[in-house]
Amino acid sequence: MKTRRLPGVRWPWLLCGVVAVVVAAIAGLAFGPVSLPPGGVAAELVDLIPGVNIHSGLSERDAAILLQLRLPRVVLGLLAGAMLALAGGCYQGAFRNPLADPYLLGAAAGAGLAVTAVVALRGSDMDIGALPPSVPLAAFGGALIAVALTYLLGVAGRDRTPASLILAGVAVSAFLAAGQTYLMQRNADDIRAIYSWLLGRLATNGWHEVRLLLPYAIVTTVVVLALRRELDVLSVGDDEASGLGLHPQRSRYILIAAASLGTAAAVSVSGLIGFVGIVVPHIVRMLTGTSYRAILPLSMLFGAAFLALADLAGRTFAAPAEIPIGVVTAFVGGPFFVLVLRTAKRVIT
């Protein structure tokens, strides 16, 4: 039986991705320090649709927990997970490097330094949970500068190996992290909120963070998915891509800028959440093949589900205390990165 295809995406995997998002979202909304019936949660969500009137059976208190606390948090996790996974897959294609990731390329560190600088300049009246719209743009600038430095140090020189790019990214990340630590020490009284943000956080004060992230997520998604075919062309090499009528460097710069925008926007509202950009695209690649026409949209879906479930784990394992989501993703991503490093040994050497 032939498998139906639409722009490179296999329908069964697309359906699996949608189901994963729905299941992760319902689980994230239903479970936590206070458990809610999944059926009641689903009915309450359906009741939000204009023209639909369903009695969910939830009490007024449970409905408030669902709609005012958990729903914004889960939606934020879905958006941030989708952006980090999409950016990771895009970086891997643009740099033709299986180890490329927003954190290993310095993008997250650059965005983190920019956010810290903005908070330090604004002083003690700055609440990390009520960021102004200018913060994602500042984070974008920081991420773009960091990736440019990594590119110049690791790819634009004579030694153009995948290993040199990763080493350059580690060096740039360490340098920027040192700058961030310096700023935090110099402004310790004003930026206490930064400490929890550093380990990753999806705690929200309503829909502010979602509204802040959404427009940047839309721009990133449209640009990257529109150019996903060009990532497949870039995978055969710049000379061959030029022969096929593509301008490799121009396409690469646009894709890197878009991935950096998505990374910066996610980091600015959710903090430093590592490994999503390397774990999810690699798993999708193992399941569906090497075409970025399939990898990128599926990475968005599975990345969204992954971060929603990671947040649920962080909220429930040590309840009523909460494990930072960055710690949860590190527990999963650290061993996985070692596995990827071993399987990619031939490439980086």
Short mmCIF file of C-alpha atoms in Angstrom, two decimals:
data_model
loop_
_atom_site.label_atom_id
_atom_site.label_comp_id
_atom_site.label_asym_id
_atom_site.label_seq_id
_atom_site.Cartn_x
_atom_site.Cartn_y
_atom_site.Cartn_z
CA MET A 1 0.00 0.00 0.00
CA LYS A 2 1.39 3.37 -0.99
CA THR A 3 1.86 6.06 1.65
CA ARG A 4 0.29 9.43 0.88
CA ARG A 5 2.69 12.35 0.94
CA LEU A 6 2.12 16.09 1.09
CA PRO A 7 5.22 18.29 0.67
CA GLY A 8 7.49 15.56 2.03
CA VAL A 9 5.55 14.81 5.22
CA ARG A 10 4.29 11.27 5.74
CA TRP A 11 0.69 11.40 6.92
CA PRO A 12 1.01 8.65 9.56
CA TRP A 13 3.85 10.50 11.31
CA LEU A 14 2.02 13.80 11.01
CA LEU A 15 -1.01 12.20 12.65
CA CYS A 16 1.23 10.74 15.38
CA GLY A 17 2.66 14.20 16.01
CA VAL A 18 -0.77 15.79 16.34
CA VAL A 19 -1.91 13.01 18.68
CA ALA A 20 1.26 13.46 20.77
CA VAL A 21 0.55 17.19 21.12
CA VAL A 22 -3.07 16.61 22.12
CA VAL A 23 -2.19 13.88 24.65
CA ALA A 24 0.66 15.94 26.15
CA ALA A 25 -1.57 19.02 26.39
CA ILE A 26 -4.44 17.15 28.07
CA ALA A 27 -2.01 15.45 30.48
CA GLY A 28 -0.34 18.78 31.29
CA LEU A 29 -3.72 20.38 31.95
CA ALA A 30 -5.18 17.51 33.96
CA PHE A 31 -2.32 16.47 36.22
CA GLY A 32 -0.21 18.32 38.76
CA PRO A 33 -0.35 19.07 42.49
CA VAL A 34 -4.14 19.15 42.00
CA SER A 35 -5.45 16.50 39.60
CA LEU A 36 -8.41 17.21 37.34
CA PRO A 37 -10.48 14.62 35.41
CA PRO A 38 -9.14 14.49 31.81
CA GLY A 39 -12.68 14.18 30.47
CA GLY A 40 -13.75 17.30 32.34
CA VAL A 41 -10.67 19.14 31.07
CA ALA A 42 -11.46 18.20 27.47
CA ALA A 43 -15.11 19.23 27.90
CA GLU A 44 -14.12 22.57 29.45
CA LEU A 45 -11.84 23.28 26.47
CA VAL A 46 -14.56 22.37 23.97
CA ASP A 47 -16.91 24.67 25.88
CA LEU A 48 -14.58 27.58 25.02
CA ILE A 49 -15.46 27.21 21.32
CA PRO A 50 -17.96 29.92 20.33
CA GLY A 51 -21.44 28.51 19.92
CA VAL A 52 -20.70 25.34 21.91
CA ASN A 53 -22.20 24.82 25.36
CA ILE A 54 -21.00 21.75 27.28
CA HIS A 55 -21.18 21.17 31.01
CA SER A 56 -17.73 19.92 32.02
CA GLY A 57 -18.58 18.97 35.59
CA LEU A 58 -15.58 20.87 36.94
CA SER A 59 -16.07 22.95 40.07
CA GLU A 60 -15.51 26.71 39.93
CA ARG A 61 -12.15 26.27 41.66
CA ASP A 62 -11.01 23.52 39.27
CA ALA A 63 -12.10 25.56 36.25
CA ALA A 64 -10.08 28.52 37.54
CA ILE A 65 -7.00 26.30 38.00
CA LEU A 66 -7.44 24.97 34.47
CA LEU A 67 -8.14 28.20 32.60
CA GLN A 68 -6.14 30.76 34.55
CA LEU A 69 -3.08 28.78 35.65
CA ARG A 70 -2.48 25.66 33.59
CA LEU A 71 -3.80 26.56 30.15
CA PRO A 72 -1.44 29.56 29.63
CA ARG A 73 1.45 27.52 31.00
CA VAL A 74 0.82 24.51 28.73
CA VAL A 75 0.33 26.71 25.65
CA LEU A 76 3.60 28.50 26.46
CA GLY A 77 5.37 25.14 26.79
CA LEU A 78 3.98 23.94 23.46
CA LEU A 79 5.13 27.10 21.68
CA ALA A 80 8.59 27.16 23.29
CA GLY A 81 9.14 23.45 22.62
CA ALA A 82 8.11 23.84 18.99
CA MET A 83 10.46 26.80 18.50
CA LEU A 84 13.49 25.16 20.14
CA ALA A 85 13.04 21.91 18.18
CA LEU A 86 12.46 23.77 14.90
CA ALA A 87 15.55 25.92 15.49
CA GLY A 88 17.68 22.86 16.26
CA GLY A 89 16.62 21.08 13.08
CA CYS A 90 17.15 24.24 11.03
CA TYR A 91 20.66 24.80 12.45
CA GLN A 92 21.60 21.18 11.73
CA GLY A 93 20.53 21.56 8.10
CA ALA A 94 22.02 25.01 7.56
CA PHE A 95 25.40 24.05 9.02
CA ARG A 96 25.22 20.45 7.73
CA ASN A 97 26.19 19.39 11.23
CA PRO A 98 24.26 16.74 13.22
CA LEU A 99 25.44 18.25 16.51
CA ALA A 100 24.26 21.80 15.82
CA ASP A 101 21.88 23.04 18.49
CA PRO A 102 20.82 26.48 19.82
CA TYR A 103 22.93 25.89 22.92
CA LEU A 104 26.02 24.42 21.30
CA LEU A 105 26.10 27.28 18.78
CA GLY A 106 25.90 29.95 21.47
CA ALA A 107 22.47 31.26 20.41
CA ALA A 108 20.87 30.57 23.77
CA ALA A 109 23.83 32.03 25.67
CA GLY A 110 23.72 35.18 23.53
CA ALA A 111 19.99 35.57 24.09
CA GLY A 112 20.44 34.92 27.81
CA LEU A 113 23.14 37.56 28.12
CA ALA A 114 20.96 40.10 26.30
CA VAL A 115 17.97 39.42 28.56
CA THR A 116 20.16 39.67 31.66
CA ALA A 117 21.58 42.97 30.43
CA VAL A 118 18.08 44.38 29.85
CA VAL A 119 16.93 43.29 33.31
CA ALA A 120 20.08 44.73 34.90
CA LEU A 121 19.60 48.07 33.12
CA ARG A 122 15.93 48.26 34.11
CA GLY A 123 16.79 47.55 37.76
CA SER A 124 14.67 46.23 40.61
CA ASP A 125 11.34 47.25 39.07
CA MET A 126 11.83 44.67 36.32
CA ASP A 127 9.79 41.50 36.71
CA ILE A 128 11.06 38.61 34.60
CA GLY A 129 7.48 37.41 34.39
CA ALA A 130 6.29 40.67 32.84
CA LEU A 131 8.84 41.31 30.13
CA PRO A 132 8.31 44.21 27.72
CA PRO A 133 8.05 43.46 23.98
CA SER A 134 11.54 44.81 23.41
CA VAL A 135 13.16 41.93 25.32
CA PRO A 136 12.71 39.27 22.57
CA LEU A 137 14.24 41.70 20.07
CA ALA A 138 17.22 42.28 22.36
CA ALA A 139 17.53 38.51 22.80
CA PHE A 140 17.40 38.11 19.01
CA GLY A 141 20.29 40.54 18.65
CA GLY A 142 22.30 38.65 21.24
CA ALA A 143 21.56 35.28 19.63
CA LEU A 144 22.42 36.53 16.16
CA ILE A 145 25.75 38.01 17.30
CA ALA A 146 26.62 34.78 19.12
CA VAL A 147 25.86 32.57 16.10
CA ALA A 148 27.81 34.94 13.83
CA LEU A 149 30.83 34.70 16.14
CA THR A 150 30.54 30.91 16.18
CA TYR A 151 30.26 30.83 12.42
CA LEU A 152 33.28 33.10 11.91
CA LEU A 153 35.41 31.15 14.36
CA GLY A 154 34.32 27.67 13.37
CA VAL A 155 33.33 27.68 9.71
CA ALA A 156 34.68 30.74 7.95
CA GLY A 157 38.28 29.89 8.81
CA ARG A 158 40.58 27.42 7.08
CA ASP A 159 39.62 24.51 9.32
CA ARG A 160 36.05 23.90 8.13
CA THR A 161 35.14 20.73 9.99
CA PRO A 162 31.96 20.02 11.98
CA ALA A 163 34.10 19.59 15.08
CA SER A 164 35.59 23.08 14.73
CA LEU A 165 32.09 24.60 14.60
CA ILE A 166 31.03 22.85 17.80
CA LEU A 167 34.25 23.81 19.58
CA ALA A 168 33.79 27.42 18.49
CA GLY A 169 30.22 27.34 19.80
CA VAL A 170 31.34 25.98 23.15
CA ALA A 171 33.96 28.72 23.42
CA VAL A 172 31.50 31.47 22.49
CA SER A 173 28.90 30.08 24.91
CA ALA A 174 31.45 29.98 27.75
CA PHE A 175 32.53 33.56 27.05
CA LEU A 176 28.95 34.86 26.98
CA ALA A 177 28.01 32.87 30.08
CA ALA A 178 30.94 34.48 31.88
CA GLY A 179 29.62 37.90 30.86
CA GLN A 180 26.17 36.97 32.13
CA THR A 181 27.60 35.80 35.46
CA TYR A 182 29.51 39.08 35.79
CA LEU A 183 26.33 41.10 35.22
CA MET A 184 24.44 39.02 37.75
CA GLN A 185 27.12 39.49 40.39
CA ARG A 186 27.26 43.24 39.77
CA ASN A 187 23.45 43.54 40.07
CA ALA A 188 22.67 40.78 42.55
CA ASP A 189 20.10 42.83 44.45
CA ASP A 190 18.13 43.77 41.36
CA ILE A 191 17.95 40.58 39.32
CA ARG A 192 17.09 37.81 41.75
CA ALA A 193 14.38 36.61 39.37
CA ILE A 194 17.07 35.76 36.84
CA TYR A 195 18.28 32.85 38.94
CA SER A 196 15.08 30.82 38.49
CA TRP A 197 14.86 31.86 34.85
CA LEU A 198 18.37 30.48 34.21
CA LEU A 199 17.20 26.92 34.91
CA GLY A 200 14.16 27.24 32.68
CA ARG A 201 10.67 28.20 33.71
CA LEU A 202 7.17 28.07 32.26
CA ALA A 203 5.41 29.69 35.21
CA THR A 204 3.25 32.49 33.83
CA ASN A 205 1.19 35.42 35.08
CA GLY A 206 -1.61 34.76 32.62
CA TRP A 207 -1.25 35.05 28.85
CA HIS A 208 1.42 37.78 28.75
CA GLU A 209 4.32 35.46 27.85
CA VAL A 210 2.24 33.65 25.22
CA ARG A 211 1.30 36.95 23.56
CA LEU A 212 4.96 37.97 23.67
CA LEU A 213 6.24 34.77 22.03
CA LEU A 214 3.45 34.15 19.49
CA PRO A 215 4.27 36.74 16.78
CA TYR A 216 7.95 35.76 16.70
CA ALA A 217 6.98 32.08 16.58
CA ILE A 218 4.71 32.73 13.60
CA VAL A 219 7.43 34.61 11.69
CA THR A 220 10.02 31.91 12.43
CA THR A 221 7.67 29.09 11.43
CA VAL A 222 6.63 30.72 8.16
CA VAL A 223 10.20 31.51 7.08
CA VAL A 224 11.79 28.19 8.06
CA LEU A 225 9.04 25.97 6.68
CA ALA A 226 8.92 27.97 3.46
CA LEU A 227 12.65 27.32 2.98
CA ARG A 228 12.75 23.70 4.16
CA ARG A 229 13.24 22.42 0.62
CA GLU A 230 16.39 24.55 0.37
CA LEU A 231 17.81 22.75 3.41
CA ASP A 232 17.53 19.51 1.45
CA VAL A 233 19.40 21.11 -1.43
CA LEU A 234 22.10 22.47 0.93
CA SER A 235 22.63 18.96 2.28
CA VAL A 236 24.29 17.88 -0.99
CA GLY A 237 26.98 20.57 -0.71
CA ASP A 238 27.36 24.21 -1.69
CA ASP A 239 28.85 23.53 -5.13
CA GLU A 240 26.06 21.14 -6.05
CA ALA A 241 23.45 23.52 -4.60
CA SER A 242 24.83 26.35 -6.73
CA GLY A 243 24.62 24.06 -9.75
CA LEU A 244 20.94 23.54 -8.96
CA GLY A 245 20.31 27.29 -9.02
CA LEU A 246 20.41 27.97 -5.27
CA HIS A 247 22.39 30.77 -3.63
CA PRO A 248 23.80 28.73 -0.70
CA GLN A 249 25.12 31.51 1.50
CA ARG A 250 22.04 33.71 1.14
CA SER A 251 19.71 30.83 1.97
CA ARG A 252 21.92 29.81 4.89
CA TYR A 253 21.97 33.32 6.38
CA ILE A 254 18.17 33.66 6.14
CA LEU A 255 17.64 30.26 7.78
CA ILE A 256 20.16 30.97 10.57
CA ALA A 257 18.55 34.35 11.25
CA ALA A 258 15.08 32.80 11.43
CA ALA A 259 16.25 29.99 13.72
CA SER A 260 18.00 32.53 15.95
CA LEU A 261 14.80 34.59 16.16
CA GLY A 262 12.81 31.55 17.28
CA THR A 263 15.46 30.58 19.80
CA ALA A 264 15.72 34.09 21.21
CA ALA A 265 11.96 34.49 21.56
CA ALA A 266 11.66 31.14 23.37
CA VAL A 267 14.62 31.86 25.66
CA SER A 268 13.34 35.33 26.55
CA VAL A 269 10.06 33.97 27.98
CA SER A 270 11.01 30.48 29.19
CA GLY A 271 14.65 30.77 30.20
CA LEU A 272 17.50 28.44 29.34
CA ILE A 273 15.96 25.06 28.46
CA GLY A 274 18.60 22.88 26.87
CA PHE A 275 18.74 19.82 24.61
CA VAL A 276 15.26 20.14 23.02
CA GLY A 277 16.88 21.31 19.78
CA ILE A 278 19.11 18.25 19.50
CA VAL A 279 16.99 15.47 21.02
CA VAL A 280 13.77 16.00 19.07
CA PRO A 281 15.13 16.51 15.51
CA HIS A 282 17.39 13.46 15.89
CA ILE A 283 14.53 11.23 17.01
CA VAL A 284 12.38 12.52 14.13
CA ARG A 285 15.25 11.91 11.71
CA MET A 286 15.60 8.32 12.93
CA LEU A 287 11.86 7.75 12.46
CA THR A 288 11.20 9.47 9.13
CA GLY A 289 14.47 9.81 7.21
CA THR A 290 16.76 12.70 6.33
CA SER A 291 14.49 15.05 4.38
CA TYR A 292 14.02 18.39 6.13
CA ARG A 293 10.60 18.71 4.50
CA ALA A 294 9.51 16.10 7.02
CA ILE A 295 11.99 16.75 9.85
CA LEU A 296 11.09 20.39 10.48
CA PRO A 297 7.26 20.26 10.78
CA LEU A 298 7.39 16.99 12.71
CA SER A 299 10.08 18.38 15.03
CA MET A 300 7.73 21.24 15.87
CA LEU A 301 4.95 18.84 16.85
CA PHE A 302 7.10 16.41 18.83
CA GLY A 303 9.12 19.25 20.38
CA ALA A 304 5.92 20.84 21.63
CA ALA A 305 4.75 17.53 23.13
CA PHE A 306 8.19 16.84 24.64
CA LEU A 307 8.40 20.15 26.50
CA ALA A 308 4.81 19.93 27.75
CA LEU A 309 5.53 16.47 29.20
CA ALA A 310 8.87 17.64 30.64
CA ASP A 311 7.06 20.48 32.41
CA LEU A 312 4.48 18.01 33.74
CA ALA A 313 7.30 15.83 35.09
CA GLY A 314 8.90 18.83 36.76
CA ARG A 315 5.63 19.78 38.44
CA THR A 316 4.73 16.31 39.71
CA PHE A 317 7.88 14.34 40.62
CA ALA A 318 8.73 16.43 43.69
CA ALA A 319 5.30 18.02 44.36
CA PRO A 320 4.50 20.36 46.00
CA ALA A 321 8.04 21.55 45.14
CA GLU A 322 8.81 22.11 41.45
CA ILE A 323 11.87 20.89 39.54
CA PRO A 324 13.04 23.50 36.98
CA ILE A 325 12.17 22.33 33.49
CA GLY A 326 15.75 22.89 32.33
CA VAL A 327 16.87 20.27 34.85
CA VAL A 328 14.33 17.76 33.50
CA THR A 329 15.38 18.27 29.87
CA ALA A 330 19.05 18.00 30.89
CA PHE A 331 18.42 14.62 32.55
CA VAL A 332 16.94 13.40 29.25
CA GLY A 333 19.15 15.31 26.84
CA GLY A 334 22.54 14.72 28.47
CA PRO A 335 22.64 10.94 27.93
CA PHE A 336 21.02 11.35 24.52
CA PHE A 337 23.69 13.84 23.46
CA VAL A 338 26.40 11.32 24.43
CA LEU A 339 24.64 8.76 22.23
CA VAL A 340 24.47 11.21 19.32
CA LEU A 341 28.13 12.10 19.84
CA ARG A 342 29.12 8.45 19.61
CA THR A 343 27.04 7.79 16.50
CA ALA A 344 28.37 10.95 14.86
CA LYS A 345 31.97 10.11 15.69
CA ARG A 346 32.89 9.52 12.07
CA VAL A 347 31.52 12.91 11.12
CA ILE A 348 33.22 15.05 13.73
CA THR A 349 36.59 13.35 13.26
#
